[in-house]
PDB file of C-alpha atoms in Angstrom:
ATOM      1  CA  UNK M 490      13.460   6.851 -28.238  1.00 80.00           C
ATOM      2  CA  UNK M 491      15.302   4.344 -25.953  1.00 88.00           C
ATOM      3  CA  UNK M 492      13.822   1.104 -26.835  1.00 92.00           C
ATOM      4  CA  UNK M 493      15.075  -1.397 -24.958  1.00 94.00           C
ATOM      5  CA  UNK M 494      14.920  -4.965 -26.046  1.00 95.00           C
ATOM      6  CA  UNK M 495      14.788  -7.726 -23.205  1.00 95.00           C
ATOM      7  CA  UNK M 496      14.729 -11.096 -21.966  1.00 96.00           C
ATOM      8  CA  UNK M 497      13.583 -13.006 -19.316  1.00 96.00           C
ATOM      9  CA  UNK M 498      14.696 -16.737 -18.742  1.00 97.00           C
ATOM     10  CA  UNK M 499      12.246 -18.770 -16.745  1.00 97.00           C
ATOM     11  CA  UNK M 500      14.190 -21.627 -15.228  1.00 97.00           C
ATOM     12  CA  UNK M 501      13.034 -24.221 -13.172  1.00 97.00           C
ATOM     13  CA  UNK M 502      15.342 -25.409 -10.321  1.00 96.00           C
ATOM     14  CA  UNK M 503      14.115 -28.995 -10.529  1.00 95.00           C
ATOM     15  CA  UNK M 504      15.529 -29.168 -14.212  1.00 96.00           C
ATOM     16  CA  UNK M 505      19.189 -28.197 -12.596  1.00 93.00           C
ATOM     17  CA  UNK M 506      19.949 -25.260 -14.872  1.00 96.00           C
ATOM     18  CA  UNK M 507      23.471 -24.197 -14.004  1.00 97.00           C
ATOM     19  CA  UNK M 508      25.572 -21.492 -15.458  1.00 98.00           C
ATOM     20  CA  UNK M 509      26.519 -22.821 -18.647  1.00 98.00           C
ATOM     21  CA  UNK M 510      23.150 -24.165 -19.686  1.00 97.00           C
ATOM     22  CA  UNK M 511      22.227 -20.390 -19.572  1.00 98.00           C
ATOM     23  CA  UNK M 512      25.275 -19.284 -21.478  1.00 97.00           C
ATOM     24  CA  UNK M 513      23.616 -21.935 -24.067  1.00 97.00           C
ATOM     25  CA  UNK M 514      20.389 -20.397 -23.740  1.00 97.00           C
ATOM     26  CA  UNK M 515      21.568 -16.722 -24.440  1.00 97.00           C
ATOM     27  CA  UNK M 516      23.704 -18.024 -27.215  1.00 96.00           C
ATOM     28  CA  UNK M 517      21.008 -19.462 -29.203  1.00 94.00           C
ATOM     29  CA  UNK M 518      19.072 -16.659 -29.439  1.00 91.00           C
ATOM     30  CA  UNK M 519      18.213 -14.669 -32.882  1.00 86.00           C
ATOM     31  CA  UNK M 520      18.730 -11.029 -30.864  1.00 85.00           C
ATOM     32  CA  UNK M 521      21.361  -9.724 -28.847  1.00 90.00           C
ATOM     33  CA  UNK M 522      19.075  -8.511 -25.436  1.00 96.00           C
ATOM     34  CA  UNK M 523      20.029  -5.369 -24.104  1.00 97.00           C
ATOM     35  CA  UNK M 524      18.969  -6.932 -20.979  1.00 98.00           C
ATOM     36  CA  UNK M 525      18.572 -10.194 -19.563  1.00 98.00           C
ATOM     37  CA  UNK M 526      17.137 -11.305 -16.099  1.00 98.00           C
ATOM     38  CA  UNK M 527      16.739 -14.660 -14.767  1.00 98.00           C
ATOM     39  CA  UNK M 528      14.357 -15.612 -11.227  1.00 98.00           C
ATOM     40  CA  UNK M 529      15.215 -15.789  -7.246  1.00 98.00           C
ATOM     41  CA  UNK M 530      16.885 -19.579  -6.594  1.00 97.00           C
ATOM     42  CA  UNK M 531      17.116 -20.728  -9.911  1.00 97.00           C
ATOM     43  CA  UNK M 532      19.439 -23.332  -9.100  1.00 96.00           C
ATOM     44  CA  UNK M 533      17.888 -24.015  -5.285  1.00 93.00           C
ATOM     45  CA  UNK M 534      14.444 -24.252  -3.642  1.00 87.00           C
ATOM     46  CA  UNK M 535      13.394 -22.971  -0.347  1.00 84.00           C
ATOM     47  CA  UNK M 536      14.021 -25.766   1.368  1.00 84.00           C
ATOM     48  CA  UNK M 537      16.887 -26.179   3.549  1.00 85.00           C
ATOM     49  CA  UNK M 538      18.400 -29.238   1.967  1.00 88.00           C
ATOM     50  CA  UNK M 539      18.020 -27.584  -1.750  1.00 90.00           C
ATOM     51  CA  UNK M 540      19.696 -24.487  -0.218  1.00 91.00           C
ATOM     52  CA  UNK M 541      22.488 -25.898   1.037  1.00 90.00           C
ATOM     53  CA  UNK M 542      22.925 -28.023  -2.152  1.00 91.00           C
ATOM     54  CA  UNK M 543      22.797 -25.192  -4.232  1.00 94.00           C
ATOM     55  CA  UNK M 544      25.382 -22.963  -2.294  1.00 95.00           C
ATOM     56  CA  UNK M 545      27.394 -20.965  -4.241  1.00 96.00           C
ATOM     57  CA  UNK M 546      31.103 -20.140  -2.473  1.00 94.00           C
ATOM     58  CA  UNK M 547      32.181 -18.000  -4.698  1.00 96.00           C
ATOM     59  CA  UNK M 548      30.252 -15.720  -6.962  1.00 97.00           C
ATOM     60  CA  UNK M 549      31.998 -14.895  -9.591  1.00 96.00           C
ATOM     61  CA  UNK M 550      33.644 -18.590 -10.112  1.00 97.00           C
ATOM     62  CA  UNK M 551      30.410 -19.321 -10.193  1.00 98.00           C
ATOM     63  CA  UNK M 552      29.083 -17.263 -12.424  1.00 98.00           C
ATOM     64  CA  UNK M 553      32.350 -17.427 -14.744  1.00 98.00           C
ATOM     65  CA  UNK M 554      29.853 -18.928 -17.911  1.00 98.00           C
ATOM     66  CA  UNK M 555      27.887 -15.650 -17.720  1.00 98.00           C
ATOM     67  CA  UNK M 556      30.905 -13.580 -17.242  1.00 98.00           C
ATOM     68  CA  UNK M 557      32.647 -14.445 -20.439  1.00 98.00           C
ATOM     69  CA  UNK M 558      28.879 -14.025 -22.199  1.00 98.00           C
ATOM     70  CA  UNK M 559      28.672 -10.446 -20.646  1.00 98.00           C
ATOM     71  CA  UNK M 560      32.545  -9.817 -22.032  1.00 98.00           C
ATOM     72  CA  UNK M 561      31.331 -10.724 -25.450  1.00 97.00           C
ATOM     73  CA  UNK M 562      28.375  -8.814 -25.236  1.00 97.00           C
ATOM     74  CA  UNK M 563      29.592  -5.384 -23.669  1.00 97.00           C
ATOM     75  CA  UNK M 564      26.164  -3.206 -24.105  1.00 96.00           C
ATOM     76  CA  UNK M 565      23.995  -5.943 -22.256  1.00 98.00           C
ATOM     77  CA  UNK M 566      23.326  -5.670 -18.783  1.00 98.00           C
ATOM     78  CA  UNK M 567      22.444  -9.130 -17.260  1.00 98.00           C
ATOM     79  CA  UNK M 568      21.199  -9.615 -13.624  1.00 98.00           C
ATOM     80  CA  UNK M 569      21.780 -13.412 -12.691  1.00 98.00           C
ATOM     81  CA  UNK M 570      18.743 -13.800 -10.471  1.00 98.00           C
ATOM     82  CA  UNK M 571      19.690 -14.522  -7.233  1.00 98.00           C
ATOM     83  CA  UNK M 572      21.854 -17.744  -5.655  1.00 98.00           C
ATOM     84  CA  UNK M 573      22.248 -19.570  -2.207  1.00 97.00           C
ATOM     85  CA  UNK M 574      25.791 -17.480  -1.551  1.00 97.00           C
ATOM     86  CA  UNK M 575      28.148 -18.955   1.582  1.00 95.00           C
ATOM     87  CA  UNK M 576      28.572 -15.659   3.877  1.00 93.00           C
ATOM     88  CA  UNK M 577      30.951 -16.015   7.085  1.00 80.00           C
ATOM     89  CA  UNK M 578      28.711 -15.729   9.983  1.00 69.00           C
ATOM     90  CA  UNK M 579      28.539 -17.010  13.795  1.00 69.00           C
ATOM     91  CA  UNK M 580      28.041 -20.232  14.373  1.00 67.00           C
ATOM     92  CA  UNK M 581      23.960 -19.935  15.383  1.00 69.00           C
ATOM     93  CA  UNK M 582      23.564 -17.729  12.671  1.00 73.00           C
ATOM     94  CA  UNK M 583      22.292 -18.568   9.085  1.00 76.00           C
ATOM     95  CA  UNK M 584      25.323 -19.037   7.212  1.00 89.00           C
ATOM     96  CA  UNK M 585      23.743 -18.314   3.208  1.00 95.00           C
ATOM     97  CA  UNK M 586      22.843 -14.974   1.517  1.00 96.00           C
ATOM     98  CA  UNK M 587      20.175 -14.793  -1.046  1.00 97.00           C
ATOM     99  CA  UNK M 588      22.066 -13.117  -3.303  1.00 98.00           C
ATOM    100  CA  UNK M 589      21.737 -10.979  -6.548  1.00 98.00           C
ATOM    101  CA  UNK M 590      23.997  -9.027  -8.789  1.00 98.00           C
ATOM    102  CA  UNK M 591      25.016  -7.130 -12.048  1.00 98.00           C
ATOM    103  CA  UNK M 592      26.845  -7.686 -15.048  1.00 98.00           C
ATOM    104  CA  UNK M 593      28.008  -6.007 -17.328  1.00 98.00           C
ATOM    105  CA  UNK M 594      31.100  -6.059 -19.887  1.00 97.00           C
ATOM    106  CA  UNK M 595      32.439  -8.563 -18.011  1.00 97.00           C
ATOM    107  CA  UNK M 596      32.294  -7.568 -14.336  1.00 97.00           C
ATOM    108  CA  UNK M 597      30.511  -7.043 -11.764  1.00 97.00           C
ATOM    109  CA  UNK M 598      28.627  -3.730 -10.893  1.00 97.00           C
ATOM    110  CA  UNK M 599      27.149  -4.534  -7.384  1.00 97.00           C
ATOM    111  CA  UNK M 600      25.445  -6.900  -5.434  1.00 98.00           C
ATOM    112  CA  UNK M 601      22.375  -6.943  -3.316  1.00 98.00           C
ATOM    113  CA  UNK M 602      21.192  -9.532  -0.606  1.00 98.00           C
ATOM    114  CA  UNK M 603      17.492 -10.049  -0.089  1.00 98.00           C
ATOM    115  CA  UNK M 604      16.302  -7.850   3.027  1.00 98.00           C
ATOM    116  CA  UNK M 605      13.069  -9.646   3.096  1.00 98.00           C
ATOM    117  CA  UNK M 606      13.135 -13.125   4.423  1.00 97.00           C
ATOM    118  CA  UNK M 607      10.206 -15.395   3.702  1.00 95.00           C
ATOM    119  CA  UNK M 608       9.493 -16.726   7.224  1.00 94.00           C
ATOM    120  CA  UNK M 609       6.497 -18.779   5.488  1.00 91.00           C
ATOM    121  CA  UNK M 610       9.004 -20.847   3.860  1.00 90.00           C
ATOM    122  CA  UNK M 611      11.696 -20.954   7.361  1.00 92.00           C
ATOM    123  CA  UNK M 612      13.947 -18.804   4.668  1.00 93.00           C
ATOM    124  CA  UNK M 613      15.411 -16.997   7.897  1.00 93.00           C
ATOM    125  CA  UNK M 614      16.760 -20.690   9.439  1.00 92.00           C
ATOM    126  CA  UNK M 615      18.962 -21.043   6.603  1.00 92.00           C
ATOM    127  CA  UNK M 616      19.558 -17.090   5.013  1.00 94.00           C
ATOM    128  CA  UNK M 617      20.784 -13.885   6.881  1.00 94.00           C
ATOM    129  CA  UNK M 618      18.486 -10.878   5.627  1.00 96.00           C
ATOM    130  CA  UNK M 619      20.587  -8.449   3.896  1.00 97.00           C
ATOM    131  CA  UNK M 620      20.251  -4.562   5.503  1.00 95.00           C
ATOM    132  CA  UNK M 621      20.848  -1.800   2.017  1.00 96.00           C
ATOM    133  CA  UNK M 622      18.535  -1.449  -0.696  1.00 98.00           C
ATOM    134  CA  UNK M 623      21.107  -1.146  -4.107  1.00 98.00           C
ATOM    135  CA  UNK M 624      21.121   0.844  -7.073  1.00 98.00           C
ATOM    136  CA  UNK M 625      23.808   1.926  -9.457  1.00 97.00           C
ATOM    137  CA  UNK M 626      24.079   3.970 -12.984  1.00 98.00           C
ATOM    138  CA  UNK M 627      24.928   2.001 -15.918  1.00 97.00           C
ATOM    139  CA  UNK M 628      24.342   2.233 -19.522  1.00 96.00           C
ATOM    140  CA  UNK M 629      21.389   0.836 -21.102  1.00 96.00           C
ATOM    141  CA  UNK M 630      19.729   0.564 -25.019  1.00 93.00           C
ATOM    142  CA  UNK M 631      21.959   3.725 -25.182  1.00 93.00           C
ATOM    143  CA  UNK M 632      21.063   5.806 -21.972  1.00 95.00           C
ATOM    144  CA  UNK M 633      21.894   6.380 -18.619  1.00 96.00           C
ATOM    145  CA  UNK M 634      19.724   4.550 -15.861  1.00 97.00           C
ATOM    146  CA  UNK M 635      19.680   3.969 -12.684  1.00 98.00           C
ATOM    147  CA  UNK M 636      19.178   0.673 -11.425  1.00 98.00           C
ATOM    148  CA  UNK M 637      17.232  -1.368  -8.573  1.00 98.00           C
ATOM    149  CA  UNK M 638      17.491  -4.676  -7.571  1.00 98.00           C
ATOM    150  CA  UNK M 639      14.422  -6.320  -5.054  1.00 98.00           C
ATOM    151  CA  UNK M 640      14.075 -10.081  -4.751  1.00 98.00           C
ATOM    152  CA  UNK M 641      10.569 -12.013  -4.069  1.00 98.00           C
ATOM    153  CA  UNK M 642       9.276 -11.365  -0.889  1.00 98.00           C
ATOM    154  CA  UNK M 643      10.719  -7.764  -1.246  1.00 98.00           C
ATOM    155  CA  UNK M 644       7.759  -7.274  -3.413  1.00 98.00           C
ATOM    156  CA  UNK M 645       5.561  -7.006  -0.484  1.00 98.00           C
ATOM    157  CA  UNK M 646       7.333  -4.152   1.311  1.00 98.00           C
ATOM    158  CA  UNK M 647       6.016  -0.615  -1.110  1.00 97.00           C
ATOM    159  CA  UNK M 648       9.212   1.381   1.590  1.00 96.00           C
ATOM    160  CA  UNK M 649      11.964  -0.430  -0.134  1.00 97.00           C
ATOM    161  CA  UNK M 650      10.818   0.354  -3.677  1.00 98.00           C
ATOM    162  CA  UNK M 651      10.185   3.848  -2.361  1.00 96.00           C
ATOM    163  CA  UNK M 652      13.634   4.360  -1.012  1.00 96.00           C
ATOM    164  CA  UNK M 653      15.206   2.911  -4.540  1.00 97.00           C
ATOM    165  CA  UNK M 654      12.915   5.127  -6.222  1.00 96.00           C
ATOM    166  CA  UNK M 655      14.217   8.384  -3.908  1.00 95.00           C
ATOM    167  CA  UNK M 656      17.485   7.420  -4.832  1.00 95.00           C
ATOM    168  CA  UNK M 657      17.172   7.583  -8.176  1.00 95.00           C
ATOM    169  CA  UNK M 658      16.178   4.398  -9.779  1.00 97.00           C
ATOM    170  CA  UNK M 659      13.747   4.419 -12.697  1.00 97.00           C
ATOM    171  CA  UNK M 660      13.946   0.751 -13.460  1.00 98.00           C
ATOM    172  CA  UNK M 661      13.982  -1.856 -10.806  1.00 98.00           C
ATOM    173  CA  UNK M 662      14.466  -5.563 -11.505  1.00 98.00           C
ATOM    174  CA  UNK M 663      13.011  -8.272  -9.680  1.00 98.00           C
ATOM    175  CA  UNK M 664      14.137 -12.724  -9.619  1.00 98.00           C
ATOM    176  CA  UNK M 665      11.097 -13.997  -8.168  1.00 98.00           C
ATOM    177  CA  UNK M 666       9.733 -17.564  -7.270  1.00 97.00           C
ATOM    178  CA  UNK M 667       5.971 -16.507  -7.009  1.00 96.00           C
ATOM    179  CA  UNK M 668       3.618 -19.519  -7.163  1.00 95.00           C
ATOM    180  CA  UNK M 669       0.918 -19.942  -8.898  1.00 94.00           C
ATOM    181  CA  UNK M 670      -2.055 -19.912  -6.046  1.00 95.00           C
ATOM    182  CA  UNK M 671      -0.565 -16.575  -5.517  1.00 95.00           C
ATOM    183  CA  UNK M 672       0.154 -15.042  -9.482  1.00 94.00           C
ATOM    184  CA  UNK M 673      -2.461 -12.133  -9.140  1.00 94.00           C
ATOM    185  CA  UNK M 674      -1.171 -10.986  -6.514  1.00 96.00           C
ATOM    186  CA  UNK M 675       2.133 -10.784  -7.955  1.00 96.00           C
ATOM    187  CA  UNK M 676       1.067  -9.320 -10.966  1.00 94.00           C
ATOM    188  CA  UNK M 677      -0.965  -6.498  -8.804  1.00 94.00           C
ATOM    189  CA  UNK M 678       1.551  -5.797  -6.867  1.00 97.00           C
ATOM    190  CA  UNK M 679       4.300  -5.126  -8.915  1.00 96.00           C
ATOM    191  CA  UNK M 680       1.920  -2.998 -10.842  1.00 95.00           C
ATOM    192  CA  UNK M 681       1.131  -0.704  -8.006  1.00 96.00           C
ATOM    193  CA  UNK M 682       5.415  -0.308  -7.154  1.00 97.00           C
ATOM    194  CA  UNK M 683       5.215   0.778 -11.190  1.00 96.00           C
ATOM    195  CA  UNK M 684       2.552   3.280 -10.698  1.00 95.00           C
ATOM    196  CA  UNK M 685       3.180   4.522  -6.913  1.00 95.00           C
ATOM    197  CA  UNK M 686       6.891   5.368  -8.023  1.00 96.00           C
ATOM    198  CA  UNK M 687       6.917   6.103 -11.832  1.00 95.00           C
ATOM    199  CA  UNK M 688       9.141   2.834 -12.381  1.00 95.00           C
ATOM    200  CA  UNK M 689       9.647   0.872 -14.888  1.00 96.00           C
ATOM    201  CA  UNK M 690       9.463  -2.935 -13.184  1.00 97.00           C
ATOM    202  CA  UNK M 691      10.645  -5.857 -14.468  1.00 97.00           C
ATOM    203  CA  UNK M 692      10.430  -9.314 -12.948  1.00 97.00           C
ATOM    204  CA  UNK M 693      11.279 -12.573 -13.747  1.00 97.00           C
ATOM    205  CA  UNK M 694       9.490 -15.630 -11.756  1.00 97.00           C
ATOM    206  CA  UNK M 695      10.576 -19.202 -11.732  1.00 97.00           C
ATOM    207  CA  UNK M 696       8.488 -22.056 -13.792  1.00 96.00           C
ATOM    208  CA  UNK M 697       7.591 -25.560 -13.147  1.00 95.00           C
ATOM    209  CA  UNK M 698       6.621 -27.555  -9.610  1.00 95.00           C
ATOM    210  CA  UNK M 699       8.498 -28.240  -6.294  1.00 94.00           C
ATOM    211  CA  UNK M 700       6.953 -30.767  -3.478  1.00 91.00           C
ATOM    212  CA  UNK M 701       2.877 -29.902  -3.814  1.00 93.00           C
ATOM    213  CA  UNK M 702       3.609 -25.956  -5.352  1.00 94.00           C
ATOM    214  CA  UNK M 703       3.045 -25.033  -8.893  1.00 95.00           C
ATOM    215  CA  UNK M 704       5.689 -22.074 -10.131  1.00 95.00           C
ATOM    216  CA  UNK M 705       3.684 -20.697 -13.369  1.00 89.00           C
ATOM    217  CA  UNK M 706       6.201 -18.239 -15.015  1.00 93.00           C
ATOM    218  CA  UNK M 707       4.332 -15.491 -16.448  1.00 93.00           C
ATOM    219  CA  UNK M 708       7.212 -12.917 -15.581  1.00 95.00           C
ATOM    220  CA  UNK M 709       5.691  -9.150 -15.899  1.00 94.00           C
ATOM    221  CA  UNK M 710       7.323  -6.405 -17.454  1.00 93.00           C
ATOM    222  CA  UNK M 711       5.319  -3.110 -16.632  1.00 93.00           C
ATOM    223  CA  UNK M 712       5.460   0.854 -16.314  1.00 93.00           C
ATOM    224  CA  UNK M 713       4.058   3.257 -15.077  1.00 93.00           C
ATOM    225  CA  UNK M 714       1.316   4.340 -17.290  1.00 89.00           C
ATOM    226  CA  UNK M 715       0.955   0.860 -19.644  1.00 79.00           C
ATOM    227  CA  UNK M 716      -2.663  -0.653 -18.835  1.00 68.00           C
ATOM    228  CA  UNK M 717      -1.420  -4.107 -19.575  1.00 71.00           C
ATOM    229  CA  UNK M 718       1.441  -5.534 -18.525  1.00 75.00           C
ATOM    230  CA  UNK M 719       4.289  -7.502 -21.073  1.00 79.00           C
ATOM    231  CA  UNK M 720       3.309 -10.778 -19.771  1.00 80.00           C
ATOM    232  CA  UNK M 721       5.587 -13.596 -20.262  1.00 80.00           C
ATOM    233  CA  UNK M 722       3.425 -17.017 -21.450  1.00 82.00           C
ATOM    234  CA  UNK M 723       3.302 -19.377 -18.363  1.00 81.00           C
ATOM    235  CA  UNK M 724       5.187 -22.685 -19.609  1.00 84.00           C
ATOM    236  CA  UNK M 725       8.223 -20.857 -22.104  1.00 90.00           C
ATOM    237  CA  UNK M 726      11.911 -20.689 -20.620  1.00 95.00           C
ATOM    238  CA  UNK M 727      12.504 -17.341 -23.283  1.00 95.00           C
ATOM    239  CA  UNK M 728      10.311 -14.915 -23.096  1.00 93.00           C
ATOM    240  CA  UNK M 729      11.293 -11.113 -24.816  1.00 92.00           C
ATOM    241  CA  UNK M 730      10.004  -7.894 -24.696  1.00 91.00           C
ATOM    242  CA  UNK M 731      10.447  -4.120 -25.331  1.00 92.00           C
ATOM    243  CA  UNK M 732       9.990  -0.810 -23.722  1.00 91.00           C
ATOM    244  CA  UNK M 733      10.489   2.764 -23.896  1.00 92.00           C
ATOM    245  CA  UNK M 734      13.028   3.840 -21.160  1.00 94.00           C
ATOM    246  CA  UNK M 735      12.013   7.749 -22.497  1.00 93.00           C
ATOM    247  CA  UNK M 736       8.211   6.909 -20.950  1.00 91.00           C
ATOM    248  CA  UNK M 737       9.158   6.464 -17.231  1.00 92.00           C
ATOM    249  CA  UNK M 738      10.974   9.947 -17.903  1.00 93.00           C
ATOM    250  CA  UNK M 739       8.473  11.607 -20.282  1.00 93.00           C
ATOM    251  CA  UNK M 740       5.933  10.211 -17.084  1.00 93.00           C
ATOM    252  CA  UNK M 741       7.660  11.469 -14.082  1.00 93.00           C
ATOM    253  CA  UNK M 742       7.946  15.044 -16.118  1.00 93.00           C
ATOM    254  CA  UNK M 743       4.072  14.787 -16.112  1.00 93.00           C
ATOM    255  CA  UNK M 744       3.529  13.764 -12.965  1.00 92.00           C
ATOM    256  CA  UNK M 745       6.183  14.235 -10.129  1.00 89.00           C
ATOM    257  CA  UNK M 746       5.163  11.756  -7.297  1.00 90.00           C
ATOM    258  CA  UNK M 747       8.725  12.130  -5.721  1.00 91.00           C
ATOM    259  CA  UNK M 748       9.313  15.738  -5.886  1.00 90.00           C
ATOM    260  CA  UNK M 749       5.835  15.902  -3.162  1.00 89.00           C
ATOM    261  CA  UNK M 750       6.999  13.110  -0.998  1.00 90.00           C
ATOM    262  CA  UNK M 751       6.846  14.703   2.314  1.00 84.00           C
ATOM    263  CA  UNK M 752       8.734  13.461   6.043  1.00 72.00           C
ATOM    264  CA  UNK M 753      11.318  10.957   6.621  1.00 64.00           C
ATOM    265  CA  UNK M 754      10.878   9.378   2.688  1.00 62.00           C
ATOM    266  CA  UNK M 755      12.388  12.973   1.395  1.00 62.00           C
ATOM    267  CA  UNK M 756      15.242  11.480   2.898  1.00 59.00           C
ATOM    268  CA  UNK M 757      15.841   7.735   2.509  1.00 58.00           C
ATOM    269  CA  UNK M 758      18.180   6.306   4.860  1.00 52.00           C
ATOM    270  CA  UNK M 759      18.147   9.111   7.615  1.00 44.00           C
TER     271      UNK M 759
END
C-alpha cells in the first residue's frame, strides 16, 4: 500500500501570505507531508491592480523560502499554487502568466501556465493563456506517478483532464480560487474528472473574502471510486489527508476507461 499523507494550505491573499510565512507554516507541522499544495493567486486577486502587485519576476527567487524547505525535505513533492509570473510579450499583449510548478528536492520539475482564462473576471486583459497541458514522473509516498497540473477555470474543460489522463497521469493537482456561491459545483466537478478518468484529484481552493466574494476553502481530495470526498473544513489554513495511490491503479485494472477511448483522444495532441 502507497499511502500517501498530504496537505493542503488554504491561504487567503488579503492576509499577504508570502513565501516565507509558508515555509513557517510547513515547519510547524507535527508530520512531514509527502505532498503539499497550496491555491491559484495566493498572493494576488483577479483584479488587475492585485495582479500586477503580486507579480512575480522571477520564479525561483521567488520561491527561494520553499526551495530550501523542499531541499530539506527531499521525498516531498510540493506544488506552489500558482503566481502572477512577468512573461516577455508584445506590447498589446498581456504581459503576466498564471503560473504553477513543482518541487521537489530542491528544484524545479516543470511548470505549467493556466490555458483557461477566466474572461468573467477580465483574467485575459492582464494574463496570456498558456497552450500545453503538463505532466511529469516523480516519486511519491514511495512510488512512481505521474503527475498533472490544471488551475481553476481549467476545471471546467473535462478535454484537458482527458489529455493528462492519456498521457499518463493518475494524479492531477489543482490551486483553485472557487467561491463560495459556486462550491458545489466545484466539488461536482472535480468529482466527475476523478471518475471519467480513473484519477486521483486533488485541489486546493483559496479562503477568506475579496471586494463582495466569499472564498470558503473546503479543498477536495477525491478518487475515483471514494463516495465522499476528503473535504477540507471551510475556515482552517492546514488541512491533511491520506490516500491510497495503489486504488487509482487497483481501479483502472478493473475498469479501463482509457484503453476504449476511441478517435482523436487515442491520441492527445495530434
Amino acid at each position: 500500500m502507497a499511502m500517501l499523507q498530504g496537505l493542503v494550505l488554504q491561504l487567503d491573499p488579503e492576509e499577504a501570505p508570502t513565501p516565507s510565512r509558508v515555509r513557517e507554516l510547513l515547519d510547524a507541522r507535527s508530520i512531514e507531508p509527502d505532498l503539499v499544495l497550496l491555491p491559484e493567486l495566493w498572493n494576488a486577486c483577479f483584479d488587475g491592480r492585485s495582479l500586477r502587485a503580486g507579480q512575480v519576476a522571477d520564479l525561483e527567487s521567488f520561491l527561494d523560502p520553499l526551495l530550501d524547505y523542499s531541499r530539506a525535505h527531499p521525498h516531498c513533492l510540493l506544488c506552489p499554487g500558482s503566481l502572477p509570473v512577468r512573461v516577455a510579450s508584445d506590447a498589446d499583449e498581456p504581459r503576466l502568466a498564471n503560473r504553477s510548478c513543482l518541487l521537489q528536492a530542491g528544484g524545479m520539475l516543470g511548470v505549467y501556465d493556466k490555458m483557461h482564462l477566466f474572461t468573467q473576471m477580465d483574467e485575459q486583459l492582464w494574463v496570456r493563456a498558456g497552450d500545453t497541458p503538463f505532466v511529469c514522473d516523480t516519486q511519491l509516498a514511495g512510488k512512481s506517478v505521474r503527475v498533472g497540473i490544471a488551475v481553476c477555470y481549467d476545471l471546467r474543460f473535462p478535454e484537458l483532464w482527458r489529455t493528462m489522463a492519456m498521457q499518463g497521469a493518475t494524479l492531477i493537482l489543482h490551486p483553485a480560487q472557487f467561491p463560495l456561491k459556486r462550491h458545489d459545483a466545484y466539488r461536482q466537478l472535480l468529482r466527475a474528472r476523478a471518475i471519467e478518468n480513473g484519477l486521483l484529484v486533488i485541489s486546493c481552493n483559496r479562503r477568506g473574502r475579496s471586494g463582495n466574494t466569499d472564498f470558503c476553502g473546503g479543498s477536495v481530495a477525491w478518487g475515483p471510486e471514494n463516495p465522499n470526498p476528503l473535504l477540507a473544513p471551510t475556515k482552517a489554513i492546514c488541512a491533511e489527508f491520506s490516500f491510497d495511490l495503489d486504488a487509482v491503479d487497483e481501479f483502472r485494472r478493473k475498469l479501463d476507461v482509457l484503453r476504449d477511448v476511441r478517435g482523436a483522444w487515442r491520441f492527445p495532441g495530434t
